[in-house]
mmCIF file of C-alpha atoms in Angstrom:
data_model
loop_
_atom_site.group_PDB
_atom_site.id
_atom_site.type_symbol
_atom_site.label_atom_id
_atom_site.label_comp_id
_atom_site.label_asym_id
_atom_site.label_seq_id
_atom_site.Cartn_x
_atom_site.Cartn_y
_atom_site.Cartn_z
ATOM 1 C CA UNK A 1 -33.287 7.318 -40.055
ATOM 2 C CA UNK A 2 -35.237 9.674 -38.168
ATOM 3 C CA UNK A 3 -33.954 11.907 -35.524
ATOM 4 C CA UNK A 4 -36.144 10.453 -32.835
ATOM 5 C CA UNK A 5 -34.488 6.854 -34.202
ATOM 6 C CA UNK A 6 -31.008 8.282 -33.319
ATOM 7 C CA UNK A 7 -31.486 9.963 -30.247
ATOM 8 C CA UNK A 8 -33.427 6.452 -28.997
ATOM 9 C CA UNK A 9 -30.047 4.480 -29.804
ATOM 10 C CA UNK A 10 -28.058 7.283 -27.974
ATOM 11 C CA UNK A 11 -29.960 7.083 -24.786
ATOM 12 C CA UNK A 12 -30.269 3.258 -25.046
ATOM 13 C CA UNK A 13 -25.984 3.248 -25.408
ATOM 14 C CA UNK A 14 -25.623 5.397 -22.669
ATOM 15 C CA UNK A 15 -28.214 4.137 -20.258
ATOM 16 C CA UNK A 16 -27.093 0.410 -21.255
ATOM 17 C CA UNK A 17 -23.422 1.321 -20.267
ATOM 18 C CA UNK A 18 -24.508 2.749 -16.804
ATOM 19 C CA UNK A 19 -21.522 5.031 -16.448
ATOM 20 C CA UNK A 20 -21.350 7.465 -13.704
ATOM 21 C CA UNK A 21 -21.923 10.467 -15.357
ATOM 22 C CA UNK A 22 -25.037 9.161 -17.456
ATOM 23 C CA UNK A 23 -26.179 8.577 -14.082
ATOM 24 C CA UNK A 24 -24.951 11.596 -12.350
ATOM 25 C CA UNK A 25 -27.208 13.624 -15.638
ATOM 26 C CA UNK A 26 -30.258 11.345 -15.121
ATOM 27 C CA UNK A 27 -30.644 12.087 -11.300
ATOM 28 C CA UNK A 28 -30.089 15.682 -12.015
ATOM 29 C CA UNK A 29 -32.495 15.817 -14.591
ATOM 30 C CA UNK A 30 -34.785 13.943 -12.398
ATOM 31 C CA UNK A 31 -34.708 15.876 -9.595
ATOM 32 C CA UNK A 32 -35.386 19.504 -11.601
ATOM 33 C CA UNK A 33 -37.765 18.085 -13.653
ATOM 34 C CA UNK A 34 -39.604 16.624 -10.507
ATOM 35 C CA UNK A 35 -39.366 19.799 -8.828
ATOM 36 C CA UNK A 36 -40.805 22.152 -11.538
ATOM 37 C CA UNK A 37 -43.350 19.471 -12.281
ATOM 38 C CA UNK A 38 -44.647 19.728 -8.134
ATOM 39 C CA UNK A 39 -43.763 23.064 -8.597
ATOM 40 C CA UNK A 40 -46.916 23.971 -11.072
ATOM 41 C CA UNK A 41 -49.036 21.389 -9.280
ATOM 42 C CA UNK A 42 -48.839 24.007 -5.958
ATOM 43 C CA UNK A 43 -47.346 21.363 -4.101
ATOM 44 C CA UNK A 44 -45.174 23.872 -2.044
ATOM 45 C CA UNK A 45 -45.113 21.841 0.758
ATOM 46 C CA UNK A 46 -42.817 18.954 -0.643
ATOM 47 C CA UNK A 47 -40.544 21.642 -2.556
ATOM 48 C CA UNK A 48 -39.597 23.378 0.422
ATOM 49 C CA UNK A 49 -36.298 23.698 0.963
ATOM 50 C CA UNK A 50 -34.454 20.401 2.375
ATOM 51 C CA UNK A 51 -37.784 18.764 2.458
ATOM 52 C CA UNK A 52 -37.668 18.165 -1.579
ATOM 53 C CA UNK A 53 -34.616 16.515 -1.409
ATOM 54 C CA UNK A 54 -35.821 14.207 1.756
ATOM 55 C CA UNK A 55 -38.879 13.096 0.537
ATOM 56 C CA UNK A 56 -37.645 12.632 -3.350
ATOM 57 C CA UNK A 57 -35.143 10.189 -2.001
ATOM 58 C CA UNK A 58 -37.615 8.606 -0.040
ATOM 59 C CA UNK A 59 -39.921 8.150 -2.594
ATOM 60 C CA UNK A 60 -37.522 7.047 -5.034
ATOM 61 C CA UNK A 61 -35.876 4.598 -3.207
ATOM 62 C CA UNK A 62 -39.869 3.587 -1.732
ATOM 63 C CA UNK A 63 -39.073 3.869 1.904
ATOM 64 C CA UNK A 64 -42.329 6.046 1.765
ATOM 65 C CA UNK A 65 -42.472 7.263 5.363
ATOM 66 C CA UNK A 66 -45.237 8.963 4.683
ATOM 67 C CA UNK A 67 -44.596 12.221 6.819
ATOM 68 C CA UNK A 68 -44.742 14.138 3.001
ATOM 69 C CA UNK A 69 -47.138 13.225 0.679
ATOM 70 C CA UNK A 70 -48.817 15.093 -2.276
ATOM 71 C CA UNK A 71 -52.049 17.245 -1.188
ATOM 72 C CA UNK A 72 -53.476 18.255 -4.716
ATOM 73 C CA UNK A 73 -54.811 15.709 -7.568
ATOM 74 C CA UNK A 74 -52.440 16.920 -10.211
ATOM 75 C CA UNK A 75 -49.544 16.428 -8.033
ATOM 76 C CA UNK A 76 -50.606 12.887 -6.761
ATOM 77 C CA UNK A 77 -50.768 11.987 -10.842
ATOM 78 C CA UNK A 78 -47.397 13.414 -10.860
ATOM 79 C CA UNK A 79 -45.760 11.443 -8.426
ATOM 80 C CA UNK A 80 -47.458 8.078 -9.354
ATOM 81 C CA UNK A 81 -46.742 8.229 -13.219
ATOM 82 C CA UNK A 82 -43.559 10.071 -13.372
ATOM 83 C CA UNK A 83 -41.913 10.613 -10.015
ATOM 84 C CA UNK A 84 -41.625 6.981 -8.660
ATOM 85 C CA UNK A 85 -41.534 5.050 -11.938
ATOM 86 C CA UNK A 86 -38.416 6.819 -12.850
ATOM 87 C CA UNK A 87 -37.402 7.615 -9.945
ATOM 88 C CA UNK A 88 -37.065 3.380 -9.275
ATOM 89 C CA UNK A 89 -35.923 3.271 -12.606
ATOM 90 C CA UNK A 90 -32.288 5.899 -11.485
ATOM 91 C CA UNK A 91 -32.462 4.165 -8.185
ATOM 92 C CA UNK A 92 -32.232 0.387 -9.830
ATOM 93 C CA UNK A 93 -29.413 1.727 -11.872
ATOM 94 C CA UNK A 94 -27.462 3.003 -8.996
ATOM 95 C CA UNK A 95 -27.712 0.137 -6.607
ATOM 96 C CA UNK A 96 -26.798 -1.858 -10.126
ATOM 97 C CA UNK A 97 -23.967 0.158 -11.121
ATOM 98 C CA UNK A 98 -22.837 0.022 -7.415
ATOM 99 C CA UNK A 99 -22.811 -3.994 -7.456
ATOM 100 C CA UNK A 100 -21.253 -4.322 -10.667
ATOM 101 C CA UNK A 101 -18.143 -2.142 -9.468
ATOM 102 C CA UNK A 102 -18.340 -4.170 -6.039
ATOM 103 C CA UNK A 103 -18.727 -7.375 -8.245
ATOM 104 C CA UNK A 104 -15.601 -6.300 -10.551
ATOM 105 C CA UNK A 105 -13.108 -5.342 -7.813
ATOM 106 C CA UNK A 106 -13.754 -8.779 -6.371
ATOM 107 C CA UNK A 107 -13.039 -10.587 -9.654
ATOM 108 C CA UNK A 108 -10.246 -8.746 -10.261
ATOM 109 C CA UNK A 109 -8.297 -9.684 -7.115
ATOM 110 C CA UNK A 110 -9.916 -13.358 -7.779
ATOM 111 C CA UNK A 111 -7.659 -13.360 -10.974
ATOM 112 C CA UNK A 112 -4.909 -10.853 -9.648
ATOM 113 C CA UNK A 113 -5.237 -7.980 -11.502
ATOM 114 C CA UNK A 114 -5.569 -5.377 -9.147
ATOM 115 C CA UNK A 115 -2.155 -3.530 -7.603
ATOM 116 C CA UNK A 116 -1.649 -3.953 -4.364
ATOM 117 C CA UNK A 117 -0.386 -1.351 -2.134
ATOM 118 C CA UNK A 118 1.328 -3.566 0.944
ATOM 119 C CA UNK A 119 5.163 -3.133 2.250
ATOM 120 C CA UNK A 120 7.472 -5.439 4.469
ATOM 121 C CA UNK A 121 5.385 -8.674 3.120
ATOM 122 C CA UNK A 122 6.385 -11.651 2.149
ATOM 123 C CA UNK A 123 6.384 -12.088 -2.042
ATOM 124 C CA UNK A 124 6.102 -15.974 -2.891
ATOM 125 C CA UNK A 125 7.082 -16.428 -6.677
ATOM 126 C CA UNK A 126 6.316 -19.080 -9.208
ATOM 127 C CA UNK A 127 3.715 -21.886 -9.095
ATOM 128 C CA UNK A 128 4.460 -25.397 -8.086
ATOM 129 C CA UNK A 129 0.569 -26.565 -7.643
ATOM 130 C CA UNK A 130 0.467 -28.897 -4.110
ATOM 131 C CA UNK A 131 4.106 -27.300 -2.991
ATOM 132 C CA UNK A 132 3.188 -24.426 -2.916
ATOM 133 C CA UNK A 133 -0.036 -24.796 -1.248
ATOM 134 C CA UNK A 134 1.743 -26.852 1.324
ATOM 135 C CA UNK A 135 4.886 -23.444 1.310
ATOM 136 C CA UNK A 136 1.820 -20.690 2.036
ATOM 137 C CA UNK A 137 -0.021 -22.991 4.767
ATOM 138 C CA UNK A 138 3.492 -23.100 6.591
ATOM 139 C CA UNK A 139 4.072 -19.414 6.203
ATOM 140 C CA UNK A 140 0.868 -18.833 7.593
ATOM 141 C CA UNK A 141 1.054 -21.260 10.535
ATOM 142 C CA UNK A 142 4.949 -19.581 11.153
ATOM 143 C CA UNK A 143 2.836 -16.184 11.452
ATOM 144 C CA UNK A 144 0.667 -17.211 13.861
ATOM 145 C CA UNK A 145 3.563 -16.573 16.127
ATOM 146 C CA UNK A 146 4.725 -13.251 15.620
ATOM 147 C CA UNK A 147 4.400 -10.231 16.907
ATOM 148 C CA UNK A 148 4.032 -8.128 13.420
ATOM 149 C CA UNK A 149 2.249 -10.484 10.817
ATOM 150 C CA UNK A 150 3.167 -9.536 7.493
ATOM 151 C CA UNK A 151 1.193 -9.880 4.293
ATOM 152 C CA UNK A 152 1.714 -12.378 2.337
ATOM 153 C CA UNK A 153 1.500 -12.278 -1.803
ATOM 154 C CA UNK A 154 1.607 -14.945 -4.117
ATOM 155 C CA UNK A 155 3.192 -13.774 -7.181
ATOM 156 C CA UNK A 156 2.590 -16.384 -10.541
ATOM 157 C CA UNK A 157 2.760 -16.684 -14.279
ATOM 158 C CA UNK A 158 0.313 -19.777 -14.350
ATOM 159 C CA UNK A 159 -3.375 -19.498 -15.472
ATOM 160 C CA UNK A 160 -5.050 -19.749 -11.897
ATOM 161 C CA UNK A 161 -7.309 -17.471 -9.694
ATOM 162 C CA UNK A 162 -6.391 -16.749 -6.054
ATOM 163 C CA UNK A 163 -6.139 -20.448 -4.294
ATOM 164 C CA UNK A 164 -6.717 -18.206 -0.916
ATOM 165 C CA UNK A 165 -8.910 -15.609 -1.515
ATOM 166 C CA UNK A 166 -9.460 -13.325 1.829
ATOM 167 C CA UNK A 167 -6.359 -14.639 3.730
ATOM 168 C CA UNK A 168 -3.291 -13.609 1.411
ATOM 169 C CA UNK A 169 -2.668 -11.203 -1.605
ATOM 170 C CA UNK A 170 -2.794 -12.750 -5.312
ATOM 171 C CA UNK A 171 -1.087 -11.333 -8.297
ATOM 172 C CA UNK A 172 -1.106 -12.454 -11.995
ATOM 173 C CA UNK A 173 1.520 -11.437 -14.266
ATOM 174 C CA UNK A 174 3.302 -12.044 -17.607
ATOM 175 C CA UNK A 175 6.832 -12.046 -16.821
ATOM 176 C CA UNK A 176 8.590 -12.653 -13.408
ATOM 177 C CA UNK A 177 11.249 -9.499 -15.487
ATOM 178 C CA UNK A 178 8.510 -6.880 -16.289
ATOM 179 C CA UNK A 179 8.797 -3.803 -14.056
ATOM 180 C CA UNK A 180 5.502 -3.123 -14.612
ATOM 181 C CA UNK A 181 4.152 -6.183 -13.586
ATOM 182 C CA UNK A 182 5.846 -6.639 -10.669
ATOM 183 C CA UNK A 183 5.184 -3.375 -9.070
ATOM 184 C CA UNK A 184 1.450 -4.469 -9.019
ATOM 185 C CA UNK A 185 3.197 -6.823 -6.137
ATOM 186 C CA UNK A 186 5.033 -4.240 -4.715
ATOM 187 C CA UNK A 187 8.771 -5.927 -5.105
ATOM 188 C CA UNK A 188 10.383 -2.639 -4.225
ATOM 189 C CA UNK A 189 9.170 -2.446 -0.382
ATOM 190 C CA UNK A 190 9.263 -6.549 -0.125
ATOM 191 C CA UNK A 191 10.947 -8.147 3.170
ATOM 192 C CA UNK A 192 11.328 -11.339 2.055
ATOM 193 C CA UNK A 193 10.864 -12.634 -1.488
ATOM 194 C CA UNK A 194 10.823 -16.564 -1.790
ATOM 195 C CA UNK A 195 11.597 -17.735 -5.352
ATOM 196 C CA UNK A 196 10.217 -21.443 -6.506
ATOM 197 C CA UNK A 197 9.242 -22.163 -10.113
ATOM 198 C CA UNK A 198 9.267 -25.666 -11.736
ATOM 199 C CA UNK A 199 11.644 -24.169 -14.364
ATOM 200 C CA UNK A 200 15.206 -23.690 -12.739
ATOM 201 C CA UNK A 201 16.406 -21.438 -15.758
ATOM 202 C CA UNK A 202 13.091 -19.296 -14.881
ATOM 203 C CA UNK A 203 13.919 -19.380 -10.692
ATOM 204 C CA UNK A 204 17.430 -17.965 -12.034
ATOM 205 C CA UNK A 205 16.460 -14.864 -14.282
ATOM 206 C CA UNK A 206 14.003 -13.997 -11.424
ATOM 207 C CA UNK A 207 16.597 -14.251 -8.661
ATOM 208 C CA UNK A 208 18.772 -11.929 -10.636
ATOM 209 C CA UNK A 209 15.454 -9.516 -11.529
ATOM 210 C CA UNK A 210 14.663 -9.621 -7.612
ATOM 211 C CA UNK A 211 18.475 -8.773 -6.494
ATOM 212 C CA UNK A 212 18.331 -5.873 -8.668
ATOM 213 C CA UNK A 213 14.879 -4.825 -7.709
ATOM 214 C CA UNK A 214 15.220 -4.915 -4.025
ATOM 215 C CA UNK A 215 18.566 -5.602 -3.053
ATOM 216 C CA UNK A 216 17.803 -4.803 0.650
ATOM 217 C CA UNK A 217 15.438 -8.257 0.614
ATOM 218 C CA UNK A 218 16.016 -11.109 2.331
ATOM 219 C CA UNK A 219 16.311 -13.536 -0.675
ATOM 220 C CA UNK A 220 15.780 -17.453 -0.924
ATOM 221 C CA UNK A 221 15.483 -19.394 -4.263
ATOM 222 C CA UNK A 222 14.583 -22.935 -4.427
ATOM 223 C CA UNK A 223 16.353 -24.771 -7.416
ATOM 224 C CA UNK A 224 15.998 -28.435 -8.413
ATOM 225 C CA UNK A 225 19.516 -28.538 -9.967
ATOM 226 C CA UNK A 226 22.347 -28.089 -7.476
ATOM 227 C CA UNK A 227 24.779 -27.125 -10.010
ATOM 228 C CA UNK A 228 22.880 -23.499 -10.534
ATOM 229 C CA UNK A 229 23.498 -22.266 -6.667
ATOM 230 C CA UNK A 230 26.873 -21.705 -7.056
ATOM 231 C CA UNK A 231 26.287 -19.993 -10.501
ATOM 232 C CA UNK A 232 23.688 -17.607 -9.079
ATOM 233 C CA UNK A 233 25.463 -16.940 -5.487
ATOM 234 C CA UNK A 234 28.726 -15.679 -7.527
ATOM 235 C CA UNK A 235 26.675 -12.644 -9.044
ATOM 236 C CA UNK A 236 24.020 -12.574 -5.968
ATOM 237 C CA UNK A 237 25.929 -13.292 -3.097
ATOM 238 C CA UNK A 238 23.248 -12.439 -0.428
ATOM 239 C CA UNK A 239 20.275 -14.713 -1.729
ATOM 240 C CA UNK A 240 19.792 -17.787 -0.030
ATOM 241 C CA UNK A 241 19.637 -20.947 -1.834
ATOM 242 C CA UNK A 242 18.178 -24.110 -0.946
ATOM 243 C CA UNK A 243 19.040 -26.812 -3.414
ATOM 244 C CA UNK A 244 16.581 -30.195 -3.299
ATOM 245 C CA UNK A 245 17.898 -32.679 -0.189
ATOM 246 C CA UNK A 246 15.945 -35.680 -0.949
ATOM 247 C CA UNK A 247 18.850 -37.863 -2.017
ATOM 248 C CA UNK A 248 20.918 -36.437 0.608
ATOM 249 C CA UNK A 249 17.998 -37.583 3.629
ATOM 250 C CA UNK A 250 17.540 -41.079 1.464
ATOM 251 C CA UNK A 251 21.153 -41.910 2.067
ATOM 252 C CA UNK A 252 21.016 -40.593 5.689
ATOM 253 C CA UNK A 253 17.535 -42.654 6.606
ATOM 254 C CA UNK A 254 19.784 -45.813 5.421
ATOM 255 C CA UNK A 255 22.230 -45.437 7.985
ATOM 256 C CA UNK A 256 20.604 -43.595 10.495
ATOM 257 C CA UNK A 257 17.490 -44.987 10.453
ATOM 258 C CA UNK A 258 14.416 -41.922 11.631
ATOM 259 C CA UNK A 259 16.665 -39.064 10.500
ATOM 260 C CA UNK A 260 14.419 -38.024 7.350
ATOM 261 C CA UNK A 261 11.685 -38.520 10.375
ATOM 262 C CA UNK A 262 13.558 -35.885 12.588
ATOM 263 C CA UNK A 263 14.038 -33.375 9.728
ATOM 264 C CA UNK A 264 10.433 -33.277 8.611
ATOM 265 C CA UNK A 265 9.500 -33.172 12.532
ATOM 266 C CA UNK A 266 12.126 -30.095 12.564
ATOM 267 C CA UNK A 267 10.919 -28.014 9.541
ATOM 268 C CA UNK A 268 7.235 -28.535 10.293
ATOM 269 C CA UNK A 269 5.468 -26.108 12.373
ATOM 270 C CA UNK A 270 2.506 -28.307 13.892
ATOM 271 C CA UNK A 271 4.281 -31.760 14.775
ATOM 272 C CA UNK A 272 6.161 -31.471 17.798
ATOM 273 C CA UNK A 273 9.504 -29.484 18.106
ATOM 274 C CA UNK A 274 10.266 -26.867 15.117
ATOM 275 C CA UNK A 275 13.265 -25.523 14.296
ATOM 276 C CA UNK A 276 13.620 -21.016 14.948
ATOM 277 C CA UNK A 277 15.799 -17.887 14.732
ATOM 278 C CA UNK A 278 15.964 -15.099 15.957
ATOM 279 C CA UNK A 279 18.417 -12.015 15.849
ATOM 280 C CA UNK A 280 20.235 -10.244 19.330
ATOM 281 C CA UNK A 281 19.311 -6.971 19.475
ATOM 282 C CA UNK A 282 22.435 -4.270 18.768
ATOM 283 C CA UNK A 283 21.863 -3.160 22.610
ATOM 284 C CA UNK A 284 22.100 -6.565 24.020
ATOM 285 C CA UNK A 285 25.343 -7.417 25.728
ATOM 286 C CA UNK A 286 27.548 -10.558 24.388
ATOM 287 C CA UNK A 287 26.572 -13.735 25.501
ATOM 288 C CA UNK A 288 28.570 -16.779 26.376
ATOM 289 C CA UNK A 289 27.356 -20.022 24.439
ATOM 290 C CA UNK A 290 27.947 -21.965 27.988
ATOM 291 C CA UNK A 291 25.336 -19.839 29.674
ATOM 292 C CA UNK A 292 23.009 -19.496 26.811
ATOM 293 C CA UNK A 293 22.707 -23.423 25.840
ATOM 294 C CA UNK A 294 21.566 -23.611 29.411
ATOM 295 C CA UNK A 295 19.666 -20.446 30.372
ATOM 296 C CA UNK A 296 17.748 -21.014 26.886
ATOM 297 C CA UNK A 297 16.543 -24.619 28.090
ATOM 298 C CA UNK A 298 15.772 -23.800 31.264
ATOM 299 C CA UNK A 299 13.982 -20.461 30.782
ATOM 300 C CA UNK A 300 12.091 -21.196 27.727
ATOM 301 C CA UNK A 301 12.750 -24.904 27.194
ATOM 302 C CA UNK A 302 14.539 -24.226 23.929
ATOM 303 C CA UNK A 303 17.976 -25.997 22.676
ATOM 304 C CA UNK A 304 20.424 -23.695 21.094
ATOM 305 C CA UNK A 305 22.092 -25.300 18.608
ATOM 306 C CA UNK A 306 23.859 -22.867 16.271
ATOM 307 C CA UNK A 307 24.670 -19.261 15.355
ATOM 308 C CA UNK A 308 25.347 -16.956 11.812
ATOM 309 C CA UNK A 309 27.885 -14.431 12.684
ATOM 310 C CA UNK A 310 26.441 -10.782 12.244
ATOM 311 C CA UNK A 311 23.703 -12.644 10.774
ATOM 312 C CA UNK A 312 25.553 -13.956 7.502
ATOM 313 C CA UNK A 313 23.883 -17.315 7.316
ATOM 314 C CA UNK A 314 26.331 -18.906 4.946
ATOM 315 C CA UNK A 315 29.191 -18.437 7.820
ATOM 316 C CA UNK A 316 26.416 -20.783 10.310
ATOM 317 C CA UNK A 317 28.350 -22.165 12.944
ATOM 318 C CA UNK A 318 26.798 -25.247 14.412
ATOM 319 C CA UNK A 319 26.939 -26.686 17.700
ATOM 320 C CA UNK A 320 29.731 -24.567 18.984
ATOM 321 C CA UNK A 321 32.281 -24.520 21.758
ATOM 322 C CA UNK A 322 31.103 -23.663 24.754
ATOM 323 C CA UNK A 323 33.537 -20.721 25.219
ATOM 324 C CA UNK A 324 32.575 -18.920 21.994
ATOM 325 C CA UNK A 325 30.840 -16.057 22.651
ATOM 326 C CA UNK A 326 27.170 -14.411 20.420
ATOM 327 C CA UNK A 327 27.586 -11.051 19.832
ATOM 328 C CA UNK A 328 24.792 -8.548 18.999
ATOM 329 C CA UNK A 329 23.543 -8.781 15.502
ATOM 330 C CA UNK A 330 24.302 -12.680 15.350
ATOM 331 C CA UNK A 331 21.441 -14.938 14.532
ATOM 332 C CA UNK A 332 21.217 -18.011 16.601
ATOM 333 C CA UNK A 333 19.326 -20.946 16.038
ATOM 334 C CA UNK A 334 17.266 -22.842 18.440
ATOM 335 C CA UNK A 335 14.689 -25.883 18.493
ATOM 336 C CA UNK A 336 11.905 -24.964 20.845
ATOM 337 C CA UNK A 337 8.058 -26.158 20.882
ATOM 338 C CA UNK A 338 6.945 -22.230 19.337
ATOM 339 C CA UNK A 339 8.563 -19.250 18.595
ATOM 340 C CA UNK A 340 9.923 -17.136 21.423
ATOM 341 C CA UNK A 341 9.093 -13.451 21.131
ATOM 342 C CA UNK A 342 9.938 -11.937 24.192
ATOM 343 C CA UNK A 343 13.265 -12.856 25.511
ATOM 344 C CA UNK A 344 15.413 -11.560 28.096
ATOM 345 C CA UNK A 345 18.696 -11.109 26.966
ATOM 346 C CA UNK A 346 20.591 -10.456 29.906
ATOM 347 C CA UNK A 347 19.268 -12.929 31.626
ATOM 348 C CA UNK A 348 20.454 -15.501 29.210
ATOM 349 C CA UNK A 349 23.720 -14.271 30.051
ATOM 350 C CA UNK A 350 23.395 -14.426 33.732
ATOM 351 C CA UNK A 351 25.093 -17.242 36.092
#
């Protein structure tokens, strides 16, 4: 093989990969060889200074302005058979190069391969196909109405690409248990991870995973079997579980006919009333239930109907006396048409 032979397959690896530095090299050597080349045709007036590096990227990108132009014959040869051609030829590659990496970035979040860099979002886990299409559209719609919107991330095992690409965050991973993997979704500096996988035994080992992880998360793991809430709330007391209901609302539709109707009309967030929290600030004053059940309605047209202590939701009191008293830190409950964000507090307190 001949040493022109090699070299040829050298440049034609290089130049086929389009790395950076191949191209870095090529526009170098293009723009000395261009200038000596100008340089010996007496072309001063297009090697002058800042003007050389104006009009070769002009010319090379054929803008052509025309306010530079070659003056002698040689040079006019020069630039037609060596300084455009390849100077089109290093251009092409960039712009190339430069869509590729565009192209690439995009693909990669497509399929979730990217780390994301995001904090106080909300990480959904596991893949439940037309649940949990219908669990991000209600997170979304519930976000509409705050304040601070959070990012949200879909975290999943299954073979799928982003089901909403430009509107939440998609990561793919191997294991729900790999450290590696799920710092691409950024666990550690989650708010609120929601766990729901069509495989209780795999909702479980994630819970646990998640607890460890981020203890400081507000937790809630959906499980198809009731028999594994207990299991998991003995070794992770603070995640919330929420075990399937639909035998429980098929026996209470048969003797209270509408109440499966008035639960789904409760837990949805675009068919009439909706069902809210929200947490009393620590400089808020205690508030009588008496005053609040009716300050609430007639202020924001709300109905209070229940309270966590200190905001421990599996000590909910519901429907209270009317002589109990809310103290800061408690999380009440209330049914209202939207969200409330701004809120008075004293003024719920006040005759």
């Amino acid at each position: 093989m001949s040493q022109w032979t090699k070299l040829r397959k050298i440049m034609l690896q290089y130049f086929a990969e389009s790395r950076w530095y191949t191209i870095l090299g090529a526009t170098a050597f293009y723009g000395v060889s261009s200038y000596w080349l100008l340089y010996a045709a007496n072309e001063n007036a297009l090697i002058a200074q800042a003007d050389f590096i104006y009009w070769l990227a002009v010319t090379a990108s054929t803008v052509g302005y025309g306010d530079l132009s070659p003056n002698t014959s040689a040079g006019k040869l020069i630039v037609a058979f060596y300084v455009i051609p390849l100077g089109l030829s290093i251009f092409a590659m960039v712009i190339g190069r430069i869509a590729a990496w565009v192209s690439g970035q995009w693909r990669k979040g497509v399929m979730g391969m990217t780390s994301l860099h995001v904090s106080k979002h909300i990480l959904v886990i596991g893949w439940n196909e037309q649940r949990t299409m219908l669990l991000l559209n209600l997170l979304l719609q519930e976000r509409e109405d705050m304040t601070e919107r959070p990012d949200i991330v879909l975290c999943v095992k299954a073979d799928i690409t982003n089901p909403m690409p430009g509107i939440i965050e998609f990561v793919k991973v191997d294991s729900f248990n790999k450290d590696d993997d799920m710092d691409r979704a950024c666990i550690d500096s989650a708010q609120t991870i929601l766990i729901d996988n069509p495989q209780d035994d795999v909702t479980m080992t994630t819970a646990l995973y998640c607890s460890k992880r981020n203890p400081q998360a507000h937790q809630v793991a959906y499980f198809n079997d009731d028999s594994l809430v207990g299991l998991l709330q003995e070794h992770c007391p603070k995640v919330e579980c929420t075990p399937s209901v639909a035998v429980e609302m098929l026996a209470k539709a048969a003797f209270d006919p509408g109440s499966s109707m008035l639960h789904h009309d409760l837990l949805s967030v675009d068919e009439g009333q909706a069902q809210f929290s929200v947490k009393i600030p620590s400089d808020s004053p205690s508030i009588s239930v008496a005053k609040l059940f009716m300050n609430l309605k007639r202020r924001h047209d709300a109905i209070f109907i229940g309270y966590a202590p200190g905001g421990q939701v599996k000590e909910m009191v519901v429907n209270p006396p009317l002589e109990s008293t809310l103290a800061p830190g408690d999380t009440l409950f209330y049914i209202a048409d939207r969200r409330i964000n701004a809120i008075n507090w004293p003024s719920l307190d006040a005759e």
